[in-house]
PDB file of C-alpha atoms in Angstrom:
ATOM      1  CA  UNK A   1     -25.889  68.860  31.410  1.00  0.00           C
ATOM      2  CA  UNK A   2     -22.236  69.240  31.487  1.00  0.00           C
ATOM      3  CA  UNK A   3     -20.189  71.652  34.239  1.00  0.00           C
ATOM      4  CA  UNK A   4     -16.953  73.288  34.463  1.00  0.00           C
ATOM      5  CA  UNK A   5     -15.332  74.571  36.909  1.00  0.00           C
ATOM      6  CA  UNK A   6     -12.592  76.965  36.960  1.00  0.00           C
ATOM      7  CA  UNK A   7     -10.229  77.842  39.433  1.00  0.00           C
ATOM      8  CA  UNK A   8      -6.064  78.744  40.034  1.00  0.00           C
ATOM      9  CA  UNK A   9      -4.394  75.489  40.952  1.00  0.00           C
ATOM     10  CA  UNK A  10      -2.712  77.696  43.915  1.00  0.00           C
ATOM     11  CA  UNK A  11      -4.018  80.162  44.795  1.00  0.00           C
ATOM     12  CA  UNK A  12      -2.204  83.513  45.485  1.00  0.00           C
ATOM     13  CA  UNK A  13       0.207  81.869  43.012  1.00  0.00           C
ATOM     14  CA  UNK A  14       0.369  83.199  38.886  1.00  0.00           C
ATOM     15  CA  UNK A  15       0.053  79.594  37.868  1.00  0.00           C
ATOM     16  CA  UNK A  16      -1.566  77.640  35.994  1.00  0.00           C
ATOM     17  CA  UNK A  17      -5.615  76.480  36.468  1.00  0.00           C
ATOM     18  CA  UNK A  18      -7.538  73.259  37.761  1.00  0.00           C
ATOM     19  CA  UNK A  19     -10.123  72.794  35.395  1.00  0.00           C
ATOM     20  CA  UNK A  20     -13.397  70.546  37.330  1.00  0.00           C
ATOM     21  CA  UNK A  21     -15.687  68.807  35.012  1.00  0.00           C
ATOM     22  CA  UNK A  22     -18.932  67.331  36.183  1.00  0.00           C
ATOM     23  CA  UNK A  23     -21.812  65.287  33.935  1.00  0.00           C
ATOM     24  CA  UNK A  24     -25.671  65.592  34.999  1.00  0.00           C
ATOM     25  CA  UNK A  25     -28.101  63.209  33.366  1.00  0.00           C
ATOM     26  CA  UNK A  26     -31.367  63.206  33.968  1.00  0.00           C
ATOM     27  CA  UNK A  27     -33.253  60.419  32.564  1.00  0.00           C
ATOM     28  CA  UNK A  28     -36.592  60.022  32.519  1.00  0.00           C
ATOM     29  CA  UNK A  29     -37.093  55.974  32.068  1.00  0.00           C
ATOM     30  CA  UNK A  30     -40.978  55.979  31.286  1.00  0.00           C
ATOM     31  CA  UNK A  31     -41.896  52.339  31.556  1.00  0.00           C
ATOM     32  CA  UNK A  32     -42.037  49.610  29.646  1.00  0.00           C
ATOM     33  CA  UNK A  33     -45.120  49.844  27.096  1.00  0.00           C
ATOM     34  CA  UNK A  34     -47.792  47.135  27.348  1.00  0.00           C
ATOM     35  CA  UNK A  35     -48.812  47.290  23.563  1.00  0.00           C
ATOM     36  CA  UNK A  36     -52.234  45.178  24.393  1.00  0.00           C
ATOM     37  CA  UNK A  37     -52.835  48.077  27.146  1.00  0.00           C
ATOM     38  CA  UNK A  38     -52.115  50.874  24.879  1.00  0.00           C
ATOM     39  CA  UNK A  39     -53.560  50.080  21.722  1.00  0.00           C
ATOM     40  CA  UNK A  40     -50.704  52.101  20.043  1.00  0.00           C
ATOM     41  CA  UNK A  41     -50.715  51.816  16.455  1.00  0.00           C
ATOM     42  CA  UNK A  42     -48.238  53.536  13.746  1.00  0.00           C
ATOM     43  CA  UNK A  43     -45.684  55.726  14.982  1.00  0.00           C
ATOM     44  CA  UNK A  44     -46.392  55.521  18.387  1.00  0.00           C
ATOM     45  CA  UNK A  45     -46.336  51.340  18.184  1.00  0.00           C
ATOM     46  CA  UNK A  46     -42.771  52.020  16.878  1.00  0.00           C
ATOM     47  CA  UNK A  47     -42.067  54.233  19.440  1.00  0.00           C
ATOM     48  CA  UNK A  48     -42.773  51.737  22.085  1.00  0.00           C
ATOM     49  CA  UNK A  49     -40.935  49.223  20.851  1.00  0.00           C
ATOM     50  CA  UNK A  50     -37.961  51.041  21.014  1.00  0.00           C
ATOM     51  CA  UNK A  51     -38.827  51.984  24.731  1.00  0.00           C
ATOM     52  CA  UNK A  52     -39.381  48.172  25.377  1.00  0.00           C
ATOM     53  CA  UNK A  53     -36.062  47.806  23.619  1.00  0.00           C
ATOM     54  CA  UNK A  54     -33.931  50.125  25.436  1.00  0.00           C
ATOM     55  CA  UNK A  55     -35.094  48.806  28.457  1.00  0.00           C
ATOM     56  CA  UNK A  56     -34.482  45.222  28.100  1.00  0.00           C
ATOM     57  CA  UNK A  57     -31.326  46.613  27.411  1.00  0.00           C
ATOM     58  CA  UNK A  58     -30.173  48.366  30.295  1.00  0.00           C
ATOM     59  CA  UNK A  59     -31.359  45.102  32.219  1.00  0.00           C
ATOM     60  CA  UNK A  60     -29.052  43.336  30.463  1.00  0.00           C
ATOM     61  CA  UNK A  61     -26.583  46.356  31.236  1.00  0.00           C
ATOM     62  CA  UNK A  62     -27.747  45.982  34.860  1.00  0.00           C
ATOM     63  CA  UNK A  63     -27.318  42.133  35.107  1.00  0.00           C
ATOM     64  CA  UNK A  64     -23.905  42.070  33.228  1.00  0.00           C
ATOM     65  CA  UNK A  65     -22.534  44.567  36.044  1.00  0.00           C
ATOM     66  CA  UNK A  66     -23.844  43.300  38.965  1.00  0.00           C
ATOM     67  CA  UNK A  67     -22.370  39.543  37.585  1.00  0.00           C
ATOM     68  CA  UNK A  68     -18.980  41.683  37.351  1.00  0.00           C
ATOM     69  CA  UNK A  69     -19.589  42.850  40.884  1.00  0.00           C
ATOM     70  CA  UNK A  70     -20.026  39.829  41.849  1.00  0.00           C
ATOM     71  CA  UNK A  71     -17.108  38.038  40.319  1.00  0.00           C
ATOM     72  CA  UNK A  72     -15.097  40.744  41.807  1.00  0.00           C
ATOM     73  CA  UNK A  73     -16.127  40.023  45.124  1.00  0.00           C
ATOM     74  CA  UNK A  74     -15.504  36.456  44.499  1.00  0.00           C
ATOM     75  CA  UNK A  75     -11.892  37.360  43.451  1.00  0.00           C
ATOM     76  CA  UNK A  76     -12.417  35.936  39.801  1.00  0.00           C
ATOM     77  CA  UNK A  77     -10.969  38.193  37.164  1.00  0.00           C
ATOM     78  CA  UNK A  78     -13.997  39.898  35.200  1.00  0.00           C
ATOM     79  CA  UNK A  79     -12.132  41.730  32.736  1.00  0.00           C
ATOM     80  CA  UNK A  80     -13.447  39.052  29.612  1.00  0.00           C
ATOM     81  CA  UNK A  81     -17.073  39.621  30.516  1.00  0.00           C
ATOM     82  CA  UNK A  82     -19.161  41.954  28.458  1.00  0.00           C
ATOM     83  CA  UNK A  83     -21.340  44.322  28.815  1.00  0.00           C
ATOM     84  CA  UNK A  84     -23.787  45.256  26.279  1.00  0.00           C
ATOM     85  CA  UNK A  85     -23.916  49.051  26.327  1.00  0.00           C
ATOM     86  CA  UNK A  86     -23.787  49.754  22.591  1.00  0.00           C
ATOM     87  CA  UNK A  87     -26.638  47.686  21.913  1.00  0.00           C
ATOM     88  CA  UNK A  88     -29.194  50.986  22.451  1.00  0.00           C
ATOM     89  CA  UNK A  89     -29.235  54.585  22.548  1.00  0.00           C
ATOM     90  CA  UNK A  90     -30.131  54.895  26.168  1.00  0.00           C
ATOM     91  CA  UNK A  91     -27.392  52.200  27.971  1.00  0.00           C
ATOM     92  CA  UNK A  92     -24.810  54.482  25.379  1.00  0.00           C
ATOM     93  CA  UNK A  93     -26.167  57.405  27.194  1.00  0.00           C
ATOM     94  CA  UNK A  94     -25.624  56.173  30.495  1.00  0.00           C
ATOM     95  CA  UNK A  95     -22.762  54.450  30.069  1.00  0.00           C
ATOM     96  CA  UNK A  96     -20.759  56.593  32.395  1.00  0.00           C
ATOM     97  CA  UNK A  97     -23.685  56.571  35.108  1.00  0.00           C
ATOM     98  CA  UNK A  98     -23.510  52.809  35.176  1.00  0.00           C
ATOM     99  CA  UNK A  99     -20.232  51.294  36.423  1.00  0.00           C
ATOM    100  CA  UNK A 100     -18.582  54.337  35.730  1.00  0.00           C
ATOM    101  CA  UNK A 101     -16.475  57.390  37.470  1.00  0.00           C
ATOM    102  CA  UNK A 102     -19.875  58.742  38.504  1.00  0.00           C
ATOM    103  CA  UNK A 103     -22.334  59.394  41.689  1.00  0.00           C
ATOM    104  CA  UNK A 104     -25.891  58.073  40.288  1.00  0.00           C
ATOM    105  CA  UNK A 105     -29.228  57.975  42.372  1.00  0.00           C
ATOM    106  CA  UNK A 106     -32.032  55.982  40.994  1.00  0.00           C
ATOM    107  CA  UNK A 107     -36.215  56.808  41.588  1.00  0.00           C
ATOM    108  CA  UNK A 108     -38.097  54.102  41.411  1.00  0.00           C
ATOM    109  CA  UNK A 109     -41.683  54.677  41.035  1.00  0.00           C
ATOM    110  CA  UNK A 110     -44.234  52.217  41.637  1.00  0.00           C
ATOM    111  CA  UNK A 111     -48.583  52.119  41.668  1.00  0.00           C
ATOM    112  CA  UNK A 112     -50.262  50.645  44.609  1.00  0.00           C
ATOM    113  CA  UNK A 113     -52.446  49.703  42.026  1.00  0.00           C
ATOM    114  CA  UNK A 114     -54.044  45.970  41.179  1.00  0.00           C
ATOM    115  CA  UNK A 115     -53.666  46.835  37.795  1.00  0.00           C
ATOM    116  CA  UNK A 116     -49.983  47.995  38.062  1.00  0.00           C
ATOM    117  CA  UNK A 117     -48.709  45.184  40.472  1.00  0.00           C
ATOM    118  CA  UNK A 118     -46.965  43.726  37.393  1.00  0.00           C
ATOM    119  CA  UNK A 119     -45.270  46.764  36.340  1.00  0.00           C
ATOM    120  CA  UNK A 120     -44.451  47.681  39.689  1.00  0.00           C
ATOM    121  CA  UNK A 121     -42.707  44.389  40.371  1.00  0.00           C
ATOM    122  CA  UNK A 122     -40.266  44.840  37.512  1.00  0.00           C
ATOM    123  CA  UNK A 123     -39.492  48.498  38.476  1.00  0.00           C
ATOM    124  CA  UNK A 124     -38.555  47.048  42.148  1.00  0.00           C
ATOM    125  CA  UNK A 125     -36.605  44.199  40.341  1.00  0.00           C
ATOM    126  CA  UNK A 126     -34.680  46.709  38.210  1.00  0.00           C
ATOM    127  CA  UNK A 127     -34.183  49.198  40.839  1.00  0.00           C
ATOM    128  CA  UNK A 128     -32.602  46.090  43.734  1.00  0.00           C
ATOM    129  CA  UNK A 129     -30.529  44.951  40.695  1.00  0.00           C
ATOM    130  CA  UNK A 130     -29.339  48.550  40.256  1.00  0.00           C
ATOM    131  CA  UNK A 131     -28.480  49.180  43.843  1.00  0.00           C
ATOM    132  CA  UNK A 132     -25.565  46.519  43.771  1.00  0.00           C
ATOM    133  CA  UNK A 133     -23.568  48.243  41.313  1.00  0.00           C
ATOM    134  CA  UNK A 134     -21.190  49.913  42.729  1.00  0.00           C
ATOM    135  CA  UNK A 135     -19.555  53.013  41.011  1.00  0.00           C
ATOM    136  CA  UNK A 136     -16.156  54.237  41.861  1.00  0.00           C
ATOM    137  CA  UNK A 137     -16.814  58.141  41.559  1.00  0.00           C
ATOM    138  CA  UNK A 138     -13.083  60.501  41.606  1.00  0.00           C
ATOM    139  CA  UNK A 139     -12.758  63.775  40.939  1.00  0.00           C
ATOM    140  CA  UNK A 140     -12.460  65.035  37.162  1.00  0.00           C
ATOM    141  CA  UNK A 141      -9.439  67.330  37.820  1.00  0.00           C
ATOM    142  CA  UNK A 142      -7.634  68.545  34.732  1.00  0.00           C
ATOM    143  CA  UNK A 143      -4.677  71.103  35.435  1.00  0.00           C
ATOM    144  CA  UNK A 144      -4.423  73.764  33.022  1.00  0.00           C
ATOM    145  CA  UNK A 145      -0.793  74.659  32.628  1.00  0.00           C
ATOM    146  CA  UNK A 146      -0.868  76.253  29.344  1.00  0.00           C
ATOM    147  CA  UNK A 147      -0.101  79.946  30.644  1.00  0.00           C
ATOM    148  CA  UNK A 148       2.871  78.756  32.651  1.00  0.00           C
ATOM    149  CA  UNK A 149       3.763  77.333  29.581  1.00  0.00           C
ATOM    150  CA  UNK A 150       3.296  80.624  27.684  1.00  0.00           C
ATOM    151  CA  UNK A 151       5.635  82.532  29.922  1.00  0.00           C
ATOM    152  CA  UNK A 152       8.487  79.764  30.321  1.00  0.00           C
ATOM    153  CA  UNK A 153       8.453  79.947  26.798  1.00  0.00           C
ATOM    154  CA  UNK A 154       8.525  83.956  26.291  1.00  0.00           C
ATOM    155  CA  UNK A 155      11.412  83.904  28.988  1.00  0.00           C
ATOM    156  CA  UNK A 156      13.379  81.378  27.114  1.00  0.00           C
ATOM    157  CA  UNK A 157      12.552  83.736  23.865  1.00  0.00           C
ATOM    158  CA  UNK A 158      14.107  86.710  25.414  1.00  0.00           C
ATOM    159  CA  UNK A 159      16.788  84.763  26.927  1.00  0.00           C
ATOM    160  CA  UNK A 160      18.145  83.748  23.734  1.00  0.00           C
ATOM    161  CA  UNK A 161      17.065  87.325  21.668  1.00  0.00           C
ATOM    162  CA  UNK A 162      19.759  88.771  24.533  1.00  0.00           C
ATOM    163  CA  UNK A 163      22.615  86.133  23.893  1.00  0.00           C
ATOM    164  CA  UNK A 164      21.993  86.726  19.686  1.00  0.00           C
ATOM    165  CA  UNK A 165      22.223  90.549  20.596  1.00  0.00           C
ATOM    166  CA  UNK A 166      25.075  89.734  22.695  1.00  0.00           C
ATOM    167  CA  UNK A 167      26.611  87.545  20.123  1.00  0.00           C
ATOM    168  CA  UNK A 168      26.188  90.212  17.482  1.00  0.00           C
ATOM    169  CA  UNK A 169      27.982  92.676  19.859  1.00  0.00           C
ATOM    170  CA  UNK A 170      30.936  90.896  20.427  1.00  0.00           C
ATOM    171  CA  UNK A 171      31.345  89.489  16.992  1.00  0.00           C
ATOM    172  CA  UNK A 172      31.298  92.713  14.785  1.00  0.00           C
ATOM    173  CA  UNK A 173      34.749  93.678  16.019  1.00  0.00           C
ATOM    174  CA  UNK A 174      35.972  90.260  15.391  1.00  0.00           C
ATOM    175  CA  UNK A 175      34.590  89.860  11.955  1.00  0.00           C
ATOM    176  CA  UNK A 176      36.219  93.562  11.369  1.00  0.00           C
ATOM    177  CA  UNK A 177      39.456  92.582  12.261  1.00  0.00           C
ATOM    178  CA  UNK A 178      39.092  89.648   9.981  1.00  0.00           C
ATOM    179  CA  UNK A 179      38.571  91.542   7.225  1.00  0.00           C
ATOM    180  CA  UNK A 180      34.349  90.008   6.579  1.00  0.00           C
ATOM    181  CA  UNK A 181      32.515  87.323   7.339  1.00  0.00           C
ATOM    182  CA  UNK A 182      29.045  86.602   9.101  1.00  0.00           C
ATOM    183  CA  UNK A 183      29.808  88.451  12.757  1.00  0.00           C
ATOM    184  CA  UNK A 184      26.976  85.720  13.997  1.00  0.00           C
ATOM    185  CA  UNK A 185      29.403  82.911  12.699  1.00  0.00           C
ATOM    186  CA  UNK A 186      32.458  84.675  14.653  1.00  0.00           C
ATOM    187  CA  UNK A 187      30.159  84.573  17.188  1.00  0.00           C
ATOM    188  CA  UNK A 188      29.087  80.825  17.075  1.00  0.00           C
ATOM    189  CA  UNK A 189      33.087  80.053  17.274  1.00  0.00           C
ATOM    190  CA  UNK A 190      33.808  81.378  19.708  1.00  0.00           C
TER     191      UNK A 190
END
């Protein structure tokens, strides 16, 4: 979901606009698919690989930044270390969310289940890993000067439509005396 906002830069002012723009996304992580568990077969056995794929790699998304984090905080430079977003849909997705100019808030749901205790493990090992990235949210503030523009650019028109008019004035009794000639090439002489 994306947002704009709209609104005069100054207000009370016939400038231009400060355009907002803000980025929801909702993501809806399922879990990782047991394939013993489910018995999937077919399309739905391809359809959980690719879960299990995009999910192994947005832990190697999560490790890579939290290593970057913590080279940072040891003062080592971590601009050479990469991060594997483009290696699945979903880390491509939330690139921006993760170690980018963005607010994010991660649910973690877990089973107080026997049964689930693995699964639920993992989710609280992804979600601690998560919680030491640390995103550097500003504000998406564009200014929209294009109608100040317009009119600087409409006054300079007329401006210079009144010194040809002016020109042409001035010139025709010049280029009469003269005896011919282009009165806007008098004018330029002078």
């Amino acid at each position: 979901v994306e947002l704009q906002q709209l609104r005069r830069a100054n207000p009370g002012e016939n400038q231009g606009r400060e355009i907002i723009r803000s980025k929801f996304n909702l993501v809806d992580l399922a879990g990782s698919e047991r394939l013993k568990r489910t018995n999937a077969a077919g399309a739905r056995l391809n359809e959980g690989i690719n879960i299990n794929h995009g999910l192994l790699t947005l832990g190697k998304v999560i490790t890579a930044l939290v290593e970057r984090e913590k080279a940072a905080a040891k003062g080592k430079s971590a601009g050479g270390m990469h991060v594997p977003y483009r290696e699945s849909q979903l880390t491509r997705l939330l690139q921006d969310s993760l170690g980018g100019n963005t607010r994010t808030v991660m649910i973690a749901c877990v089973s107080a289940a026997e049964i689930d205790t693995e699964a639920t493990l993992s989710t609280l090992r992804y979600a601690a890993a998560a919680r030491q990235i640390r995103n550097k949210p500003t504000k998406n503030v564009t200014v929209d000067d294009s109608a100040a523009q317009l009119r600087a650019l409409q006054q300079q028109v007329a401006q210079l439509e009144a010194a040809l008019a002016h020109a042409r004035e001035t010139a025709a009794p010049a280029a009469s005396n003269e005896g011919g000639g282009s009165s806007v090439e008098a004018a330029l002489r002078e």
